[in-house]
Backbone as JSON, one array per atom type, in Angstrom:
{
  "sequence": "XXXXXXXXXXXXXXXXXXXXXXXXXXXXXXXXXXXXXXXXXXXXXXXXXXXXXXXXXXXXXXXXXXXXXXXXXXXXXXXXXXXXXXXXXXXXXXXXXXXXXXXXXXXXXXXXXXXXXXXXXXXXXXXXXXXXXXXXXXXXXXXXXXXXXXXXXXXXXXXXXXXXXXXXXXXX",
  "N": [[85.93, 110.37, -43.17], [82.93, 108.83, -42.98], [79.62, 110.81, -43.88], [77.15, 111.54, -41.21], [74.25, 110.17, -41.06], [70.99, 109.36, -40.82], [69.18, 107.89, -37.84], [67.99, 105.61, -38.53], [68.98, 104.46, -40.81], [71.77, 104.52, -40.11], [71.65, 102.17, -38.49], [70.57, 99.91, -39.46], [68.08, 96.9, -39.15], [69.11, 93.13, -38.62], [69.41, 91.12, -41.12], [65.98, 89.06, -40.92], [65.79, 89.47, -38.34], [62.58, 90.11, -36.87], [60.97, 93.4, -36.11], [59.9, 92.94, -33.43], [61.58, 91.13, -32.27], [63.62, 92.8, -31.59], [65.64, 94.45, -29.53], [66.31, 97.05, -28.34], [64.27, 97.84, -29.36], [62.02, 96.85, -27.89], [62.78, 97.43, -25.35], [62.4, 100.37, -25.33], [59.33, 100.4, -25.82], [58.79, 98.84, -23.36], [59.64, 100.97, -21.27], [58.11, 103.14, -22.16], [55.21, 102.09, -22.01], [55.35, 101.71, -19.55], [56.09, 104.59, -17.9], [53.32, 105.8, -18.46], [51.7, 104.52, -17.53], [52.64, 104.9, -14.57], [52.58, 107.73, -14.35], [49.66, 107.95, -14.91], [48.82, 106.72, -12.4], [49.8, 108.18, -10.51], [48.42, 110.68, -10.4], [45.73, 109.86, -10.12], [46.26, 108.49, -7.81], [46.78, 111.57, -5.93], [44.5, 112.82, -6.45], [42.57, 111.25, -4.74], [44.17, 111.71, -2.55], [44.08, 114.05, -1.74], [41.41, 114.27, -1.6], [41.13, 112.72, 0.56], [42.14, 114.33, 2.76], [40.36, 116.34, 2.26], [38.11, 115.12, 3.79], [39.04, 114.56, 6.19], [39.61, 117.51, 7.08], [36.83, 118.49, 6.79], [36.09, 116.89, 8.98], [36.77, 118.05, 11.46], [36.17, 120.36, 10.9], [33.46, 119.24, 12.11], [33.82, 118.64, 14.46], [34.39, 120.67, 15.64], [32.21, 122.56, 15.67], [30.04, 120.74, 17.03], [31.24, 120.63, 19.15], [30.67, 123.51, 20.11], [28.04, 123.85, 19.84], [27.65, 121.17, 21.64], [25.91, 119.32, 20.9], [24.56, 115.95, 20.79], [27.27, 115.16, 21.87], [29.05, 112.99, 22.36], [28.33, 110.63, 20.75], [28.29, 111.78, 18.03], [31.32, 112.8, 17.91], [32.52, 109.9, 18.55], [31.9, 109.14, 15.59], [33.57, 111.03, 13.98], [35.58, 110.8, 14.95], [36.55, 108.44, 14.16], [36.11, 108.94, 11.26], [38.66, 110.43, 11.21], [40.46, 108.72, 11.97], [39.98, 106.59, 9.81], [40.58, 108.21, 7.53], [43.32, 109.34, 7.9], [44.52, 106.32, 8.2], [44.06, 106.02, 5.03], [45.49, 108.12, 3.82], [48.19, 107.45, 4.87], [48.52, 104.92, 3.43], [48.64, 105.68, 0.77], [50.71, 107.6, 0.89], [52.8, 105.26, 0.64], [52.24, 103.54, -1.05], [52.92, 105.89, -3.44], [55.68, 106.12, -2.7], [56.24, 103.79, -3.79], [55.7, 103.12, -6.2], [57.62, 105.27, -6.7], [60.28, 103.94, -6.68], [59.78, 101.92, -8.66], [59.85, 103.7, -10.76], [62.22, 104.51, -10.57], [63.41, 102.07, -11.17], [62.4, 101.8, -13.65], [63.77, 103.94, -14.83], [66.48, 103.26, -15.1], [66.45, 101.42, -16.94], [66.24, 102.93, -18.97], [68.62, 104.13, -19.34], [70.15, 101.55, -19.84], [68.78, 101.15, -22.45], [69.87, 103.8, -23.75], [72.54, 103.56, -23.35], [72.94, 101.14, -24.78], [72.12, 102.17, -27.33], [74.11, 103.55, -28.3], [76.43, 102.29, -27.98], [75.7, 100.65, -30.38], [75.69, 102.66, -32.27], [78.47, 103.38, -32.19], [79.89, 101.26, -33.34], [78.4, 101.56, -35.73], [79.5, 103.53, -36.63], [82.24, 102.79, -36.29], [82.79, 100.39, -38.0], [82.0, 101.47, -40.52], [81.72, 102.41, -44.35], [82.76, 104.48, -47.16], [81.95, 102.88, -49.32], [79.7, 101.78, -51.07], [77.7, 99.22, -50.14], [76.41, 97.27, -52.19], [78.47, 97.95, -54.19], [80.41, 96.6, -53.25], [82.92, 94.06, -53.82], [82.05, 90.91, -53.94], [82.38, 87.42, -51.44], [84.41, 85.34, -52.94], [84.26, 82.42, -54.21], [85.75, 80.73, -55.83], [89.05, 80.35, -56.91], [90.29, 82.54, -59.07], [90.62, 82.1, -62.39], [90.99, 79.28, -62.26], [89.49, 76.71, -63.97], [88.02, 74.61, -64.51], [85.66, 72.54, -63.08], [86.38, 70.02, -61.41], [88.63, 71.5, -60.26], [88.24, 72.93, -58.43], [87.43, 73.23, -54.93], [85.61, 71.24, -52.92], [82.62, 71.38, -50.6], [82.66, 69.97, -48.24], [85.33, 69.08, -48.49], [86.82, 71.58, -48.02], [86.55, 72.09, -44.88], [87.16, 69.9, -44.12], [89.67, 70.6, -44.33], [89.87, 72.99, -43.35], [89.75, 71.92, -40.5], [92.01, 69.91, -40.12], [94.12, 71.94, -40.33], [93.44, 73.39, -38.11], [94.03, 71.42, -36.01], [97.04, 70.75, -36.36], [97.65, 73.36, -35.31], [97.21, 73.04, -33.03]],
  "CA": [[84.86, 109.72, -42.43], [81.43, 109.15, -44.01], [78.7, 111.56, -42.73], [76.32, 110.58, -40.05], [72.88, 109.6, -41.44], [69.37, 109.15, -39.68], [69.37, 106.55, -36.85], [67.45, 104.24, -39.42], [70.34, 104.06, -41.74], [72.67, 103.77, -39.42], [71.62, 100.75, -37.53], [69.45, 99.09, -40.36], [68.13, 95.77, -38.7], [69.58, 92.59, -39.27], [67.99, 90.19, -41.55], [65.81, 87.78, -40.65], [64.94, 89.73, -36.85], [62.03, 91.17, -37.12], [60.37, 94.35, -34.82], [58.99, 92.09, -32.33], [62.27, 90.94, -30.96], [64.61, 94.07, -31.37], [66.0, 94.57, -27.95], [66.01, 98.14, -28.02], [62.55, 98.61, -29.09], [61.18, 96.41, -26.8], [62.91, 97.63, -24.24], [61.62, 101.82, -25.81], [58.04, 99.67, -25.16], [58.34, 98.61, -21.52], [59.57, 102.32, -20.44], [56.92, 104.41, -22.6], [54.3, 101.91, -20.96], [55.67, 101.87, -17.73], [56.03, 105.72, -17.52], [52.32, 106.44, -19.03], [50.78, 103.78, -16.46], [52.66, 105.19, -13.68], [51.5, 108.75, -14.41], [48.08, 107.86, -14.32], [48.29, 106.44, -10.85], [50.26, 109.4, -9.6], [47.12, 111.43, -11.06], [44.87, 109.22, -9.33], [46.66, 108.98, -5.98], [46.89, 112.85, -6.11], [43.07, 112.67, -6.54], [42.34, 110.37, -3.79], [44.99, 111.75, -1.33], [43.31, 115.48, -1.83], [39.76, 114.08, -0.86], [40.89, 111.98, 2.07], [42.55, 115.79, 3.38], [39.13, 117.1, 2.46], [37.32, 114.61, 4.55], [40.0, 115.01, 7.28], [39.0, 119.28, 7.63], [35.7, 118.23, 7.41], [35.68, 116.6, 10.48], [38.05, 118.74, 12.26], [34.76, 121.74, 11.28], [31.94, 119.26, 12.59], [34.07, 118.57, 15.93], [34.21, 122.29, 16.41], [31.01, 123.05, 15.5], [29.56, 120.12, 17.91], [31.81, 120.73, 20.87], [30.17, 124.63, 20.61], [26.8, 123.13, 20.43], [27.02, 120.44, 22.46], [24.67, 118.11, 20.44], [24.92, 114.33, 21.01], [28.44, 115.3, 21.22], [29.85, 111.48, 22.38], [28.02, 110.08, 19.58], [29.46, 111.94, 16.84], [32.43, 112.82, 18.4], [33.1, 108.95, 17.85], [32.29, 109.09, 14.63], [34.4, 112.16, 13.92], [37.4, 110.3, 15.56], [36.38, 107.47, 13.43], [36.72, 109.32, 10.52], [39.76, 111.15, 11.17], [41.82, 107.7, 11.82], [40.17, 106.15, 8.52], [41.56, 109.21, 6.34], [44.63, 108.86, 8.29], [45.12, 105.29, 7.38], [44.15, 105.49, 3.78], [46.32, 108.74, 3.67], [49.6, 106.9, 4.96], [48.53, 103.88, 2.52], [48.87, 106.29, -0.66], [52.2, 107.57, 0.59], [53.44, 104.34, 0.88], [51.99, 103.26, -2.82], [53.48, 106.34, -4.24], [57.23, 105.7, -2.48], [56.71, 102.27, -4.28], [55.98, 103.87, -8.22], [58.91, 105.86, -7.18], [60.79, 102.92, -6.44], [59.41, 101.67, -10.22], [60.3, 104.65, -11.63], [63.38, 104.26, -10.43], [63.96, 101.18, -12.77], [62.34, 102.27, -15.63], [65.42, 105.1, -15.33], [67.68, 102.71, -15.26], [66.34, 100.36, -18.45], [66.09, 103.52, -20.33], [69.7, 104.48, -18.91], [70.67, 100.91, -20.62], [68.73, 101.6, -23.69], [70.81, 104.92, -24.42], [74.22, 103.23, -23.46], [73.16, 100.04, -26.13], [71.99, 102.65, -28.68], [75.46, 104.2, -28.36], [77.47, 100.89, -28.48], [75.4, 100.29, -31.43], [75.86, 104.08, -33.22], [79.71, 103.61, -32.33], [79.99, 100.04, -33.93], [78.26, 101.73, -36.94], [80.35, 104.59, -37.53], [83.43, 102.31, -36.74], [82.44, 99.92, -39.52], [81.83, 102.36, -41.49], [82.79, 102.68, -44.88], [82.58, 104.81, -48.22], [81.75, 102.32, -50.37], [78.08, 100.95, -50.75], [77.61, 97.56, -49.77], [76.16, 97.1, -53.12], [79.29, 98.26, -55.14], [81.79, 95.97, -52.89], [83.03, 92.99, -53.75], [81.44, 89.55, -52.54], [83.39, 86.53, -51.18], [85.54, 84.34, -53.76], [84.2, 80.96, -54.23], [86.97, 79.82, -56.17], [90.28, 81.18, -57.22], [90.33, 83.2, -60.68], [91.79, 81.24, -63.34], [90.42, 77.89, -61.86], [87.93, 76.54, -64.91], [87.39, 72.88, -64.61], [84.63, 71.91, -61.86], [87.2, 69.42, -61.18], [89.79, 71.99, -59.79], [87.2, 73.6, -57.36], [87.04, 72.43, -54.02], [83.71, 71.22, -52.85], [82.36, 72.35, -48.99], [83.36, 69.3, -47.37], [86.93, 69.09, -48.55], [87.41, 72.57, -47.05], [85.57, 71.7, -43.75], [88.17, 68.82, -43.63], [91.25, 71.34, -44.65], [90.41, 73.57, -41.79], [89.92, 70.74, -39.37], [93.68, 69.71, -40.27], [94.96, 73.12, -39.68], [93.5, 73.86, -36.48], [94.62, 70.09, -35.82], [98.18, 71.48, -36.44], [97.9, 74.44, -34.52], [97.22, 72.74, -31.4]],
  "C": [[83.55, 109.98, -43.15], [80.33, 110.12, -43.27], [78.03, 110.94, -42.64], [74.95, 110.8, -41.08], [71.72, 109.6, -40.24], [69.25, 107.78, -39.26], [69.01, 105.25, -37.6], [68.38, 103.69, -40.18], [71.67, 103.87, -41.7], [73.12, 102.42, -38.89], [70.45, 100.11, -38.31], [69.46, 97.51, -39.18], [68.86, 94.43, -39.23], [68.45, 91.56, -39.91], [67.76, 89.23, -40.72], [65.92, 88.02, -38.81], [64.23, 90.31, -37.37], [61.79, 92.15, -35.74], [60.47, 93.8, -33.26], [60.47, 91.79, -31.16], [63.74, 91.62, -31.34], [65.03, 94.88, -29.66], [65.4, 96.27, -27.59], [64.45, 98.87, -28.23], [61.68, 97.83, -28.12], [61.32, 96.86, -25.41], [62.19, 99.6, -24.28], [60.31, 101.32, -24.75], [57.86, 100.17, -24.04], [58.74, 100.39, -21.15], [58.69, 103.17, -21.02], [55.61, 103.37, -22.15], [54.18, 102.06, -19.66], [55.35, 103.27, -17.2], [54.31, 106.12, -17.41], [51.53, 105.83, -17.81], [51.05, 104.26, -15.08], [52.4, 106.88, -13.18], [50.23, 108.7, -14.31], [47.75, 107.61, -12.76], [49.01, 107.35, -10.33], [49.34, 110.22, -9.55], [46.37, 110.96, -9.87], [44.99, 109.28, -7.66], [46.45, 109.87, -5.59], [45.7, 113.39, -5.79], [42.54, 112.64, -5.39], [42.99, 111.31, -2.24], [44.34, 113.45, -1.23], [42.19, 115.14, -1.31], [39.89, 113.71, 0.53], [41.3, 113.52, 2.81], [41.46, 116.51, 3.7], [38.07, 116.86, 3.72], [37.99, 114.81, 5.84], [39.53, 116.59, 8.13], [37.96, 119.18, 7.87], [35.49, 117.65, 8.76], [36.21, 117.26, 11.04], [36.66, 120.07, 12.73], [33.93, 121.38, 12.32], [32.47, 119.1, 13.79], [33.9, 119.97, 16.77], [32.68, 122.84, 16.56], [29.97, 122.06, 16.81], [30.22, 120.44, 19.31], [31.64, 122.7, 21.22], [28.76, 124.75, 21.28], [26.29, 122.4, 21.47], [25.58, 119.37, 22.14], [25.64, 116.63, 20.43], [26.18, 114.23, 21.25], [29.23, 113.32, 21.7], [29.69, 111.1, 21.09], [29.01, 110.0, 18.15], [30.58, 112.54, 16.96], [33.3, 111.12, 17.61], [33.19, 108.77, 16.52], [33.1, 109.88, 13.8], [35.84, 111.67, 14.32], [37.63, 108.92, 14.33], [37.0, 107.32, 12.26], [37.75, 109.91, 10.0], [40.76, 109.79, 11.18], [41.7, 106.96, 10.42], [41.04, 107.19, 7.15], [42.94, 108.89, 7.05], [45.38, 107.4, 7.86], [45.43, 104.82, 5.51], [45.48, 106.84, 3.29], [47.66, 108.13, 3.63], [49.59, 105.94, 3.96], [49.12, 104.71, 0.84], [50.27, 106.71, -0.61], [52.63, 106.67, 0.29], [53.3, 104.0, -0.72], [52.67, 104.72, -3.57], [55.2, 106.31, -3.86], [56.8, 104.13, -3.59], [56.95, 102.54, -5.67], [56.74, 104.29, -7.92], [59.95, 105.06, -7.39], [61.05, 102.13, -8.05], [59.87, 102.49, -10.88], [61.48, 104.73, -12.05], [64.21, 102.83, -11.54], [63.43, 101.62, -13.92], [63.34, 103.29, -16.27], [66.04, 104.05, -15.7], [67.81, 101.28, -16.28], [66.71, 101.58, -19.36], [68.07, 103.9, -20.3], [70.71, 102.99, -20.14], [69.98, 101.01, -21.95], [69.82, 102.61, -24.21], [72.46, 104.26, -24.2], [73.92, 102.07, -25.13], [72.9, 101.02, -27.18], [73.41, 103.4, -28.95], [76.31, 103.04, -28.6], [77.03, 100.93, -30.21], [75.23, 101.25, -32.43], [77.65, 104.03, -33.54], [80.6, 102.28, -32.87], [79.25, 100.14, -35.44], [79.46, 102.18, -37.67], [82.04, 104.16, -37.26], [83.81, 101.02, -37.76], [81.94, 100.58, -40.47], [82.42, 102.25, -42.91], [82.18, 103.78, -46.13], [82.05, 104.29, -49.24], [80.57, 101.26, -50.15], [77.82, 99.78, -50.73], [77.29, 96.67, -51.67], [77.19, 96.87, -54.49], [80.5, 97.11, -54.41], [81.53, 94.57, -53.33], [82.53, 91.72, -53.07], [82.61, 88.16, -52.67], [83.86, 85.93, -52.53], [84.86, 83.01, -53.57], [85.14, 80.19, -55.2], [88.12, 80.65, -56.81], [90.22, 81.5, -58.99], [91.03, 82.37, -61.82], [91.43, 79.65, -63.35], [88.76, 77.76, -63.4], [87.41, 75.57, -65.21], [86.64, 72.87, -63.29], [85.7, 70.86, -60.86], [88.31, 70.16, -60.18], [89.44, 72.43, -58.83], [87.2, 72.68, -55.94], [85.71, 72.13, -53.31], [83.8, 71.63, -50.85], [83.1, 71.23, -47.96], [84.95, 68.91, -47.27], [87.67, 70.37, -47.78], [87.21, 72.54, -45.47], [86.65, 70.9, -43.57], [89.7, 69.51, -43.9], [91.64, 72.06, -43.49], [90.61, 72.85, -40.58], [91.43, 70.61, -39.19], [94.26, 70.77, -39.52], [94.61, 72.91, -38.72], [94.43, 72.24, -35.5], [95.55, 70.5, -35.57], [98.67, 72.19, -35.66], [97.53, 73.86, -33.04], [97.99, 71.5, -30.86]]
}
């Protein structure tokens, strides 16, 4: 068996694709954008969902602190209730947006999940075409039989084109 090589020289591209539309790197792409974009908004949420908590205790102090006092307490009482249901709503809103990136996340597993199975089809379709002998050094097809030396004796493309026709003709 030939030894294994570096992924590049394994799975050289074929001619005539370029980068652009290589399955597996496009599909690399979408999950190292996907991941990087959905880290940032976990960051961010994280951010966000820490302040609304902040603003949340805060009111929780000035209710205590007013219902010792006894200043205006209706007033800002309401606004104290006010503010406790707006953090509350934007709070539940961020869970909900981060169950959904998980949700996303959840496919970008399962592209990268088919990336690593196709890079394996396509490592185990190397190393079972495999061979010892350098593409360079092997033999290339036969365009006409050895010994054949008149132009005349050669068959031209459409005579074979019409030979196999026949056969398969034959065979069915």
């Amino acid at each position: 068996m030939p030894s294994q090589k570096s992924d590049k020289s394994l799975c050289p591209p074929l001619p005539g694709v370029d980068r652009d539309h290589q399955i597996i790197r496009q599909l690399d792409y979408i999950n190292r954008d996907s991941e990087e974009k959905m880290v940032q908004i976990f960051d961010m949420l994280e951010d966000i969902h820490a302040h609304i908590l902040e603003i949340g205790e805060t009111a929780v102090r000035l209710e205590a602190q007013i219902g010792a006092k006894r200043l205006n307490r209706k007033k800002l009482a309401a606004e104290i209730g006010k503010l406790e249901r707006e953090s509350g709503e934007a709070s539940d809103n961020i869970i909900a947006i981060m169950d959904m990136l998980q949700y996303q996340d959840f496919h970008r597993q399962r592209i990268e999940r088919v990336v690593n199975q196709m890079r394996g089809v396509a490592n185990y379709i190397q190393v079972l075409f495999a061979s010892e002998i350098d593409d360079s050094r092997r033999s290339s097809s036969a365009h006409f039989i050895q010994g054949d030396e008149a132009d005349e004796d050669l068959m031209s493309e459409e005579e074979m084109a019409a030979l196999v026709e026949a056969y398969n003709e034959e065979l069915r």
